[in-house]
PDB file of C-alpha atoms in Angstrom:
ATOM      1  CA  MET A  18      -5.209 -15.483 -18.402  1.00  0.00           C
ATOM      2  CA  ALA A  19      -8.770 -15.921 -17.129  1.00  0.00           C
ATOM      3  CA  ALA A  20     -11.141 -12.985 -17.168  1.00  0.00           C
ATOM      4  CA  ALA A  21     -11.251 -11.011 -13.950  1.00  0.00           C
ATOM      5  CA  PRO A  22     -14.488 -10.289 -12.070  1.00  0.00           C
ATOM      6  CA  ARG A  23     -15.944  -6.840 -12.653  1.00  0.00           C
ATOM      7  CA  LEU A  24     -15.977  -5.005  -9.323  1.00  0.00           C
ATOM      8  CA  ARG A  25     -16.509  -1.416  -8.358  1.00  0.00           C
ATOM      9  CA  HIS A  26     -12.887  -0.680  -7.518  1.00  0.00           C
ATOM     10  CA  PRO A  27     -12.352   2.995  -8.410  1.00  0.00           C
ATOM     11  CA  GLY A  28      -9.227   4.684  -9.617  1.00  0.00           C
ATOM     12  CA  SER A  29      -6.267   4.019 -11.825  1.00  0.00           C
ATOM     13  CA  VAL A  30      -3.086   2.140 -10.949  1.00  0.00           C
ATOM     14  CA  VAL A  31       0.090   4.244 -10.917  1.00  0.00           C
ATOM     15  CA  ALA A  32       3.570   2.719 -10.675  1.00  0.00           C
ATOM     16  CA  GLY A  33       6.794   4.642 -10.147  1.00  0.00           C
ATOM     17  CA  VAL A  34       9.790   3.386 -12.143  1.00  0.00           C
ATOM     18  CA  ASP A  35      13.426   4.450 -11.796  1.00  0.00           C
ATOM     19  CA  GLY A  36      15.378   1.756 -13.626  1.00  0.00           C
ATOM     20  CA  SER A  37      15.874  -0.503 -10.595  1.00  0.00           C
ATOM     21  CA  GLU A  38      14.847  -4.158 -10.523  1.00  0.00           C
ATOM     22  CA  GLU A  39      12.685  -3.487  -7.459  1.00  0.00           C
ATOM     23  CA  ALA A  40      10.746  -0.782  -9.294  1.00  0.00           C
ATOM     24  CA  LEU A  41      10.310  -3.048 -12.315  1.00  0.00           C
ATOM     25  CA  SER A  42       8.961  -5.803 -10.067  1.00  0.00           C
ATOM     26  CA  ALA A  43       6.542  -3.257  -8.589  1.00  0.00           C
ATOM     27  CA  ALA A  44       5.443  -2.246 -12.099  1.00  0.00           C
ATOM     28  CA  LEU A  45       4.717  -5.887 -12.961  1.00  0.00           C
ATOM     29  CA  TRP A  46       2.697  -6.256  -9.747  1.00  0.00           C
ATOM     30  CA  ALA A  47       0.846  -3.053 -10.655  1.00  0.00           C
ATOM     31  CA  ALA A  48       0.086  -4.440 -14.122  1.00  0.00           C
ATOM     32  CA  GLU A  49      -1.520  -7.501 -12.555  1.00  0.00           C
ATOM     33  CA  GLU A  50      -3.577  -5.204 -10.312  1.00  0.00           C
ATOM     34  CA  ALA A  51      -4.608  -3.098 -13.318  1.00  0.00           C
ATOM     35  CA  PHE A  52      -5.711  -6.240 -15.165  1.00  0.00           C
ATOM     36  CA  LEU A  53      -7.819  -7.376 -12.223  1.00  0.00           C
ATOM     37  CA  ARG A  54      -9.436  -3.940 -11.980  1.00  0.00           C
ATOM     38  CA  ARG A  55      -9.762  -3.671 -15.782  1.00  0.00           C
ATOM     39  CA  SER A  56      -8.041  -0.315 -15.721  1.00  0.00           C
ATOM     40  CA  ALA A  57      -5.038   1.230 -17.431  1.00  0.00           C
ATOM     41  CA  LEU A  58      -1.578   1.270 -15.860  1.00  0.00           C
ATOM     42  CA  PHE A  59       0.263   4.574 -15.592  1.00  0.00           C
ATOM     43  CA  LEU A  60       4.052   4.318 -15.436  1.00  0.00           C
ATOM     44  CA  VAL A  61       5.660   7.445 -13.983  1.00  0.00           C
ATOM     45  CA  HIS A  62       9.300   8.486 -13.969  1.00  0.00           C
ATOM     46  CA  ALA A  63      10.162  11.746 -12.194  1.00  0.00           C
ATOM     47  CA  THR A  64      13.373  13.665 -12.860  1.00  0.00           C
ATOM     48  CA  ASP A  65      12.880  16.382 -10.204  1.00  0.00           C
ATOM     49  CA  THR A  66      14.455  18.845 -12.655  1.00  0.00           C
ATOM     50  CA  ASP A  67      11.894  21.557 -11.815  1.00  0.00           C
ATOM     51  CA  ALA A  68      13.353  21.954  -8.316  1.00  0.00           C
ATOM     52  CA  LEU A  69      16.956  21.468  -9.452  1.00  0.00           C
ATOM     53  CA  ALA A  70      16.859  23.537 -12.651  1.00  0.00           C
ATOM     54  CA  ARG A  71      18.765  26.479 -11.144  1.00  0.00           C
ATOM     55  CA  TYR A  72      21.641  24.167 -10.198  1.00  0.00           C
ATOM     56  CA  LEU A  73      21.871  22.198 -13.473  1.00  0.00           C
ATOM     57  CA  PHE A  74      23.112  22.927 -16.968  1.00  0.00           C
ATOM     58  CA  GLN A  75      20.571  22.495 -19.747  1.00  0.00           C
ATOM     59  CA  ALA A  76      22.592  19.544 -21.051  1.00  0.00           C
ATOM     60  CA  GLU A  77      22.188  17.808 -17.675  1.00  0.00           C
ATOM     61  CA  ILE A  78      18.434  18.392 -17.723  1.00  0.00           C
ATOM     62  CA  ASP A  79      18.205  17.033 -21.261  1.00  0.00           C
ATOM     63  CA  GLU A  80      20.246  13.969 -20.278  1.00  0.00           C
ATOM     64  CA  SER A  81      18.012  13.345 -17.268  1.00  0.00           C
ATOM     65  CA  ARG A  82      14.929  13.483 -19.463  1.00  0.00           C
ATOM     66  CA  ARG A  83      16.510  11.194 -22.081  1.00  0.00           C
ATOM     67  CA  THR A  84      17.388   8.660 -19.384  1.00  0.00           C
ATOM     68  CA  GLY A  85      13.866   8.918 -17.993  1.00  0.00           C
ATOM     69  CA  ARG A  86      12.331   8.162 -21.393  1.00  0.00           C
ATOM     70  CA  GLU A  87      14.578   5.106 -21.708  1.00  0.00           C
ATOM     71  CA  VAL A  88      13.532   3.895 -18.259  1.00  0.00           C
ATOM     72  CA  LEU A  89       9.864   4.320 -19.153  1.00  0.00           C
ATOM     73  CA  ASP A  90      10.256   2.582 -22.522  1.00  0.00           C
ATOM     74  CA  HIS A  91      12.058  -0.385 -20.935  1.00  0.00           C
ATOM     75  CA  ALA A  92       9.481  -0.731 -18.144  1.00  0.00           C
ATOM     76  CA  ALA A  93       6.554  -0.400 -20.578  1.00  0.00           C
ATOM     77  CA  GLY A  94       8.069  -3.021 -22.888  1.00  0.00           C
ATOM     78  CA  THR A  95       8.621  -5.454 -20.040  1.00  0.00           C
ATOM     79  CA  VAL A  96       5.105  -4.956 -18.671  1.00  0.00           C
ATOM     80  CA  SER A  97       3.505  -5.354 -22.115  1.00  0.00           C
ATOM     81  CA  ALA A  98       5.448  -8.565 -22.731  1.00  0.00           C
ATOM     82  CA  HIS A  99       4.023 -10.048 -19.511  1.00  0.00           C
ATOM     83  CA  HIS A 100       0.574  -8.430 -19.664  1.00  0.00           C
ATOM     84  CA  PRO A 101      -0.321  -7.620 -23.290  1.00  0.00           C
ATOM     85  CA  GLU A 102      -3.968  -7.142 -22.305  1.00  0.00           C
ATOM     86  CA  VAL A 103      -3.170  -4.107 -20.092  1.00  0.00           C
ATOM     87  CA  THR A 104      -3.100  -0.605 -21.557  1.00  0.00           C
ATOM     88  CA  VAL A 105       0.159   1.038 -20.474  1.00  0.00           C
ATOM     89  CA  LEU A 106       0.513   4.826 -20.390  1.00  0.00           C
ATOM     90  CA  LYS A 107       3.838   6.576 -19.741  1.00  0.00           C
ATOM     91  CA  GLU A 108       4.435   9.876 -17.985  1.00  0.00           C
ATOM     92  CA  LEU A 109       7.776  11.677 -17.731  1.00  0.00           C
ATOM     93  CA  SER A 110       7.517  14.340 -15.056  1.00  0.00           C
ATOM     94  CA  ASP A 111       9.865  17.159 -14.057  1.00  0.00           C
ATOM     95  CA  ARG A 112       8.236  17.240 -10.608  1.00  0.00           C
ATOM     96  CA  PRO A 113       9.743  15.704  -7.457  1.00  0.00           C
ATOM     97  CA  PRO A 114       9.000  11.934  -7.466  1.00  0.00           C
ATOM     98  CA  SER A 115       6.466  11.829  -4.616  1.00  0.00           C
ATOM     99  CA  GLU A 116       4.601  14.815  -6.020  1.00  0.00           C
ATOM    100  CA  ALA A 117       4.591  13.296  -9.513  1.00  0.00           C
ATOM    101  CA  LEU A 118       3.113  10.042  -8.226  1.00  0.00           C
ATOM    102  CA  ARG A 119       0.417  11.787  -6.184  1.00  0.00           C
ATOM    103  CA  HIS A 120      -0.445  14.007  -9.171  1.00  0.00           C
ATOM    104  CA  ALA A 121      -0.801  10.978 -11.462  1.00  0.00           C
ATOM    105  CA  ALA A 122      -2.969   9.152  -8.924  1.00  0.00           C
ATOM    106  CA  ALA A 123      -5.246  12.198  -8.528  1.00  0.00           C
ATOM    107  CA  LEU A 124      -8.138  11.657  -6.114  1.00  0.00           C
ATOM    108  CA  SER A 125      -8.687   7.905  -6.338  1.00  0.00           C
ATOM    109  CA  GLY A 126      -5.700   6.158  -7.910  1.00  0.00           C
ATOM    110  CA  THR A 127      -3.529   3.579  -6.192  1.00  0.00           C
ATOM    111  CA  ILE A 128       0.226   4.263  -6.133  1.00  0.00           C
ATOM    112  CA  VAL A 129       2.606   1.287  -6.380  1.00  0.00           C
ATOM    113  CA  VAL A 130       6.318   1.523  -5.529  1.00  0.00           C
ATOM    114  CA  GLY A 131       9.140  -0.924  -4.958  1.00  0.00           C
ATOM    115  CA  HIS A 132      10.687  -1.306  -1.531  1.00  0.00           C
ATOM    116  CA  ARG A 133      14.039  -0.058  -2.820  1.00  0.00           C
ATOM    117  CA  GLY A 134      15.307   2.159  -5.633  1.00  0.00           C
ATOM    118  CA  ARG A 135      18.466   3.247  -7.385  1.00  0.00           C
ATOM    119  CA  GLY A 136      19.306   6.109  -5.021  1.00  0.00           C
ATOM    120  CA  GLY A 137      19.712   9.786  -5.847  1.00  0.00           C
ATOM    121  CA  PHE A 138      16.965  12.275  -6.527  1.00  0.00           C
ATOM    122  CA  ALA A 139      15.187   9.951  -8.983  1.00  0.00           C
ATOM    123  CA  SER A 140      15.050   6.988  -6.592  1.00  0.00           C
ATOM    124  CA  LEU A 141      12.087   5.194  -5.071  1.00  0.00           C
ATOM    125  CA  LEU A 142      14.044   3.964  -2.073  1.00  0.00           C
ATOM    126  CA  LEU A 143      11.843   3.313   0.926  1.00  0.00           C
ATOM    127  CA  GLY A 144      13.216   5.842   3.366  1.00  0.00           C
ATOM    128  CA  SER A 145      13.298   8.584   0.748  1.00  0.00           C
ATOM    129  CA  VAL A 146      10.737   8.848  -2.064  1.00  0.00           C
ATOM    130  CA  GLY A 147       8.825   5.681  -1.231  1.00  0.00           C
ATOM    131  CA  LEU A 148       8.724   6.662   2.420  1.00  0.00           C
ATOM    132  CA  ARG A 149       7.542  10.199   1.681  1.00  0.00           C
ATOM    133  CA  THR A 150       4.904   8.902  -0.706  1.00  0.00           C
ATOM    134  CA  ALA A 151       3.550   6.492   1.896  1.00  0.00           C
ATOM    135  CA  ALA A 152       3.744   9.086   4.672  1.00  0.00           C
ATOM    136  CA  THR A 153       1.809  11.800   2.828  1.00  0.00           C
ATOM    137  CA  ALA A 154      -0.623   9.693   0.825  1.00  0.00           C
ATOM    138  CA  SER A 155      -4.259  10.687   0.427  1.00  0.00           C
ATOM    139  CA  THR A 156      -4.956   7.601  -1.731  1.00  0.00           C
ATOM    140  CA  PRO A 157      -3.818   3.983  -1.248  1.00  0.00           C
ATOM    141  CA  VAL A 158      -0.105   3.194  -1.606  1.00  0.00           C
ATOM    142  CA  VAL A 159       1.254  -0.314  -2.185  1.00  0.00           C
ATOM    143  CA  VAL A 160       4.873  -1.094  -1.351  1.00  0.00           C
ATOM    144  CA  VAL A 161       5.802  -4.261  -3.230  1.00  0.00           C
ATOM    145  CA  ARG A 162       8.036  -6.646  -1.362  1.00  0.00           C
ATOM    146  CA  GLY A 163       8.104 -10.411  -0.860  1.00  0.00           C
ATOM    147  CA  HIS A 164       6.549 -12.839  -3.331  1.00  0.00           C
ATOM    148  CA  SER A 165       3.957 -12.085  -5.994  1.00  0.00           C
ATOM    149  CA  ALA A 166       0.377 -13.245  -5.629  1.00  0.00           C
ATOM    150  CA  THR A 167       0.474 -15.288  -8.850  1.00  0.00           C
ATOM    151  CA  GLU A 168       3.409 -17.409  -7.667  1.00  0.00           C
ATOM    152  CA  HIS A 169       2.308 -17.981  -4.074  1.00  0.00           C
ATOM    153  CA  PRO A 170      -1.491 -18.216  -3.611  1.00  0.00           C
ATOM    154  CA  GLY A 171      -2.688 -17.335  -0.146  1.00  0.00           C
ATOM    155  CA  VAL A 172      -5.044 -15.050   1.723  1.00  0.00           C
ATOM    156  CA  VAL A 173      -5.507 -11.306   1.600  1.00  0.00           C
ATOM    157  CA  LEU A 174      -4.688 -10.176   5.127  1.00  0.00           C
ATOM    158  CA  ALA A 175      -6.192  -7.084   6.750  1.00  0.00           C
ATOM    159  CA  GLY A 176      -4.906  -5.658  10.013  1.00  0.00           C
ATOM    160  CA  ILE A 177      -7.820  -4.273  12.037  1.00  0.00           C
ATOM    161  CA  ARG A 178      -7.391  -1.982  15.034  1.00  0.00           C
ATOM    162  CA  ASP A 179     -10.735  -0.270  15.667  1.00  0.00           C
ATOM    163  CA  ASP A 180     -13.995   0.850  14.029  1.00  0.00           C
ATOM    164  CA  HIS A 181     -12.123   3.408  11.934  1.00  0.00           C
ATOM    165  CA  ASP A 182     -10.561   0.522   9.997  1.00  0.00           C
ATOM    166  CA  LEU A 183     -13.823  -0.484   8.325  1.00  0.00           C
ATOM    167  CA  GLY A 184     -12.728   1.234   5.098  1.00  0.00           C
ATOM    168  CA  CYS A 185      -9.435  -0.611   5.201  1.00  0.00           C
ATOM    169  CA  ALA A 186     -11.295  -3.901   5.662  1.00  0.00           C
ATOM    170  CA  ARG A 187     -13.575  -3.089   2.725  1.00  0.00           C
ATOM    171  CA  ALA A 188     -10.572  -2.348   0.511  1.00  0.00           C
ATOM    172  CA  ALA A 189      -9.067  -5.686   1.536  1.00  0.00           C
ATOM    173  CA  ALA A 190     -12.350  -7.456   0.770  1.00  0.00           C
ATOM    174  CA  HIS A 191     -12.356  -6.036  -2.751  1.00  0.00           C
ATOM    175  CA  GLU A 192      -8.758  -7.142  -3.237  1.00  0.00           C
ATOM    176  CA  ALA A 193      -9.669 -10.652  -2.070  1.00  0.00           C
ATOM    177  CA  LEU A 194     -12.629 -10.846  -4.447  1.00  0.00           C
ATOM    178  CA  LEU A 195     -10.496  -9.635  -7.345  1.00  0.00           C
ATOM    179  CA  ARG A 196      -8.039 -12.456  -6.691  1.00  0.00           C
ATOM    180  CA  GLY A 197     -10.623 -15.115  -5.847  1.00  0.00           C
ATOM    181  CA  GLN A 198      -8.930 -15.714  -2.481  1.00  0.00           C
ATOM    182  CA  PRO A 199     -10.102 -15.646   1.148  1.00  0.00           C
ATOM    183  CA  LEU A 200      -9.927 -12.576   3.346  1.00  0.00           C
ATOM    184  CA  ARG A 201      -8.343 -12.921   6.774  1.00  0.00           C
ATOM    185  CA  LEU A 202      -9.099 -10.235   9.337  1.00  0.00           C
ATOM    186  CA  LEU A 203      -6.492 -10.066  12.089  1.00  0.00           C
ATOM    187  CA  HIS A 204      -7.106  -7.967  15.168  1.00  0.00           C
ATOM    188  CA  VAL A 205      -4.015  -7.736  17.387  1.00  0.00           C
ATOM    189  CA  TRP A 206      -4.469  -6.820  21.024  1.00  0.00           C
ATOM    190  CA  ARG A 207      -1.228  -5.396  22.297  1.00  0.00           C
ATOM    191  CA  THR A 208      -0.293  -6.683  25.751  1.00  0.00           C
ATOM    192  CA  ALA A 209       2.632  -4.331  26.394  1.00  0.00           C
ATOM    193  CA  TRP A 210       3.227  -0.645  25.708  1.00  0.00           C
ATOM    194  CA  PRO A 211       6.581   0.914  24.726  1.00  0.00           C
ATOM    195  CA  ARG A 212       8.211   3.131  27.331  1.00  0.00           C
ATOM    196  CA  GLY A 213       7.139   6.735  26.937  1.00  0.00           C
ATOM    197  CA  GLU A 214       4.034   5.914  24.885  1.00  0.00           C
ATOM    198  CA  ARG A 215       0.654   6.847  26.298  1.00  0.00           C
ATOM    199  CA  THR A 216      -1.099   3.807  27.780  1.00  0.00           C
ATOM    200  CA  PRO A 217      -4.809   3.077  27.323  1.00  0.00           C
ATOM    201  CA  PRO A 218      -7.337   4.089  30.006  1.00  0.00           C
ATOM    202  CA  ARG A 219      -7.304   1.864  33.074  1.00  0.00           C
ATOM    203  CA  THR A 220     -10.729   0.384  32.504  1.00  0.00           C
ATOM    204  CA  GLY A 221      -9.839  -3.144  33.555  1.00  0.00           C
ATOM    205  CA  PRO A 222      -8.943  -6.201  31.493  1.00  0.00           C
ATOM    206  CA  CYS A 223     -12.508  -7.452  31.167  1.00  0.00           C
ATOM    207  CA  HIS A 224     -13.757  -4.159  29.750  1.00  0.00           C
ATOM    208  CA  GLN A 225     -10.791  -3.925  27.361  1.00  0.00           C
ATOM    209  CA  ALA A 226     -11.354  -7.507  26.192  1.00  0.00           C
ATOM    210  CA  ALA A 227     -15.021  -6.728  25.507  1.00  0.00           C
ATOM    211  CA  ASP A 228     -14.000  -3.708  23.415  1.00  0.00           C
ATOM    212  CA  HIS A 229     -11.647  -5.829  21.299  1.00  0.00           C
ATOM    213  CA  VAL A 230     -14.264  -8.538  20.753  1.00  0.00           C
ATOM    214  CA  ARG A 231     -16.833  -5.884  19.792  1.00  0.00           C
ATOM    215  CA  VAL A 232     -14.541  -4.335  17.166  1.00  0.00           C
ATOM    216  CA  GLN A 233     -13.701  -7.698  15.669  1.00  0.00           C
ATOM    217  CA  SER A 234     -17.291  -8.959  15.630  1.00  0.00           C
ATOM    218  CA  ARG A 235     -18.779  -5.735  14.266  1.00  0.00           C
ATOM    219  CA  THR A 236     -16.270  -5.436  11.419  1.00  0.00           C
ATOM    220  CA  THR A 237     -16.630  -9.108  10.479  1.00  0.00           C
ATOM    221  CA  GLY A 238     -20.422  -8.925  10.554  1.00  0.00           C
ATOM    222  CA  LEU A 239     -20.583  -5.847   8.346  1.00  0.00           C
ATOM    223  CA  LEU A 240     -18.216  -7.362   5.790  1.00  0.00           C
ATOM    224  CA  ARG A 241     -20.072 -10.680   5.653  1.00  0.00           C
ATOM    225  CA  ALA A 242     -23.313  -8.824   4.990  1.00  0.00           C
ATOM    226  CA  GLU A 243     -21.721  -6.666   2.313  1.00  0.00           C
ATOM    227  CA  PHE A 244     -19.668  -9.440   0.664  1.00  0.00           C
ATOM    228  CA  PRO A 245     -21.790 -12.610   1.044  1.00  0.00           C
ATOM    229  CA  ASP A 246     -19.800 -14.544  -1.572  1.00  0.00           C
ATOM    230  CA  LEU A 247     -16.430 -13.886   0.051  1.00  0.00           C
ATOM    231  CA  LYS A 248     -14.854 -16.381   2.427  1.00  0.00           C
ATOM    232  CA  ILE A 249     -13.856 -14.393   5.517  1.00  0.00           C
ATOM    233  CA  GLU A 250     -11.660 -15.705   8.305  1.00  0.00           C
ATOM    234  CA  THR A 251     -11.277 -13.694  11.481  1.00  0.00           C
ATOM    235  CA  GLU A 252      -8.848 -13.969  14.359  1.00  0.00           C
ATOM    236  CA  GLY A 253      -7.972 -11.960  17.434  1.00  0.00           C
ATOM    237  CA  VAL A 254      -4.602 -12.407  19.100  1.00  0.00           C
ATOM    238  CA  LYS A 255      -2.760 -10.982  22.087  1.00  0.00           C
ATOM    239  CA  ASN A 256       0.819  -9.987  21.335  1.00  0.00           C
ATOM    240  CA  PRO A 257       3.290  -7.511  22.831  1.00  0.00           C
ATOM    241  CA  SER A 258       4.126  -6.330  19.296  1.00  0.00           C
ATOM    242  CA  VAL A 259       1.381  -5.427  16.816  1.00  0.00           C
ATOM    243  CA  PRO A 260       3.779  -5.126  13.851  1.00  0.00           C
ATOM    244  CA  GLY A 261       5.507  -8.352  14.884  1.00  0.00           C
ATOM    245  CA  ALA A 262       2.243 -10.292  14.810  1.00  0.00           C
ATOM    246  CA  LEU A 263       1.238  -8.820  11.436  1.00  0.00           C
ATOM    247  CA  VAL A 264       4.665  -9.438   9.890  1.00  0.00           C
ATOM    248  CA  GLU A 265       4.526 -13.069  10.964  1.00  0.00           C
ATOM    249  CA  ALA A 266       0.995 -13.448   9.591  1.00  0.00           C
ATOM    250  CA  SER A 267       2.088 -11.929   6.278  1.00  0.00           C
ATOM    251  CA  ARG A 268       4.114 -15.084   5.527  1.00  0.00           C
ATOM    252  CA  ASP A 269       0.918 -16.743   4.290  1.00  0.00           C
ATOM    253  CA  ALA A 270      -0.554 -13.667   2.571  1.00  0.00           C
ATOM    254  CA  VAL A 271      -0.487 -12.365  -0.997  1.00  0.00           C
ATOM    255  CA  LEU A 272      -1.294  -8.852   0.211  1.00  0.00           C
ATOM    256  CA  LEU A 273      -1.408  -7.139   3.598  1.00  0.00           C
ATOM    257  CA  VAL A 274      -3.848  -4.226   3.838  1.00  0.00           C
ATOM    258  CA  VAL A 275      -3.608  -1.800   6.761  1.00  0.00           C
ATOM    259  CA  GLY A 276      -5.104   1.569   7.619  1.00  0.00           C
ATOM    260  CA  GLY A 277      -2.777   4.550   7.607  1.00  0.00           C
ATOM    261  CA  ARG A 278      -2.447   6.268  10.960  1.00  0.00           C
ATOM    262  CA  ARG A 279       0.222   7.888  13.041  1.00  0.00           C
ATOM    263  CA  ALA A 280       1.088   9.134  16.489  1.00  0.00           C
ATOM    264  CA  PRO A 281       1.427  12.932  16.869  1.00  0.00           C
ATOM    265  CA  ASP A 282       4.650  14.414  15.467  1.00  0.00           C
ATOM    266  CA  TYR A 283       5.674  11.187  13.777  1.00  0.00           C
ATOM    267  CA  LEU A 284       6.509  10.585  10.082  1.00  0.00           C
ATOM    268  CA  GLY A 285       3.432  11.864   8.274  1.00  0.00           C
ATOM    269  CA  PRO A 286      -0.368  11.868   8.164  1.00  0.00           C
ATOM    270  CA  THR A 287      -0.606   8.143   7.339  1.00  0.00           C
ATOM    271  CA  LEU A 288       2.641   6.588   8.573  1.00  0.00           C
ATOM    272  CA  GLY A 289       3.324   5.568  12.163  1.00  0.00           C
ATOM    273  CA  ARG A 290       5.522   3.060  13.952  1.00  0.00           C
ATOM    274  CA  THR A 291       3.402   0.026  13.082  1.00  0.00           C
ATOM    275  CA  THR A 292       2.852   0.861   9.413  1.00  0.00           C
ATOM    276  CA  LEU A 293       6.520   1.790   8.937  1.00  0.00           C
ATOM    277  CA  ALA A 294       7.606  -1.552  10.388  1.00  0.00           C
ATOM    278  CA  LEU A 295       5.222  -3.394   8.062  1.00  0.00           C
ATOM    279  CA  LEU A 296       6.460  -1.546   4.970  1.00  0.00           C
ATOM    280  CA  GLN A 297      10.011  -2.486   5.889  1.00  0.00           C
ATOM    281  CA  HIS A 298       9.599  -6.086   7.063  1.00  0.00           C
ATOM    282  CA  ALA A 299       6.414  -7.716   5.718  1.00  0.00           C
ATOM    283  CA  HIS A 300       6.784 -10.869   3.637  1.00  0.00           C
ATOM    284  CA  CYS A 301       4.295  -9.724   0.985  1.00  0.00           C
ATOM    285  CA  PRO A 302       3.213  -6.458  -0.668  1.00  0.00           C
ATOM    286  CA  VAL A 303       1.647  -3.982   1.773  1.00  0.00           C
ATOM    287  CA  GLU A 304      -1.254  -1.700   0.870  1.00  0.00           C
ATOM    288  CA  LEU A 305      -1.575   1.369   3.068  1.00  0.00           C
ATOM    289  CA  VAL A 306      -5.103   2.828   3.023  1.00  0.00           C
ATOM    290  CA  PRO A 307      -5.350   6.352   4.504  1.00  0.00           C
ATOM    291  CA  ARG A 308      -7.806   6.669   7.370  1.00  0.00           C
ATOM    292  CA  HIS A 309     -10.381   9.434   7.076  1.00  0.00           C
ATOM    293  CA  GLY A 310     -12.752   8.495   9.867  1.00  0.00           C
ATOM    294  CA  PRO A 311     -15.364   5.744  10.324  1.00  0.00           C
ATOM    295  CA  GLY A 312     -15.803   3.673   7.176  1.00  0.00           C
ATOM    296  CA  HIS A 313     -12.990   5.605   5.491  1.00  0.00           C
ATOM    297  CA  GLY A 314     -11.983   4.792   1.965  1.00  0.00           C
ATOM    298  CA  SER A 315     -15.180   2.894   1.208  1.00  0.00           C
ATOM    299  CA  THR A 316     -15.101   1.218  -2.189  1.00  0.00           C
ATOM    300  CA  SER A 317     -18.622  -0.065  -2.045  1.00  0.00           C
TER     301      SER A 317
END
């Protein structure tokens, strides 16, 4: 495998494993990411026995831990066979799965999960642990689905909404440079609003169009100045469905990077209707980068 470029991409790579094929595929994707970043890969299996200890016999706890060690050993062996150059570290945690993954990632790690799991309290099924991890993330979370980047070369796709997505765009630019592939910025201008959802101010179509062009041009200009060696494509489209447009665009992408956001009282601090739809239907892995304000999550 060719040497990867050395970039300032902080944080470790943490993959949750539960014995499912989807989690193992996610661990292999995470190993490739760790190689590109020149970092170690942390494999985490969580038994959740801390919370359930009062309801379990000691023999059940011991069996859960034994099974967890077997899952970790199998995943580590498979990863090392495919990526012998990556240092693999294993962690068996008694914490709940989402908490264990966030703890392992600490302040700057990237969490990687499969889009489905085995079920039960040790699962990483999107809709349970994977969903909670994505919804409460304070660091990037990648949900691996679709084809791997090594098998299907393409672009790194970034979904851009407004100026607060500059950090998301920067993260996508780093991912594109790591892979030696172009970055495509896609700004979707929604032309219809779901019933019951607050509509934008009635400032007129011309003014709204100018705002969308400004966001797209400003983000593209800043990235081209910051990443002069990166090929950047940019496109703005009108579509009644933002997630629909991004899902369709993900067919030609190796990774889709989006900023985490939500409507009030929805699923969590970083997960809203659009991001949930992408995690469930995109044709490639999806990286969710929490939004913390203008230029959030800067990796420069």
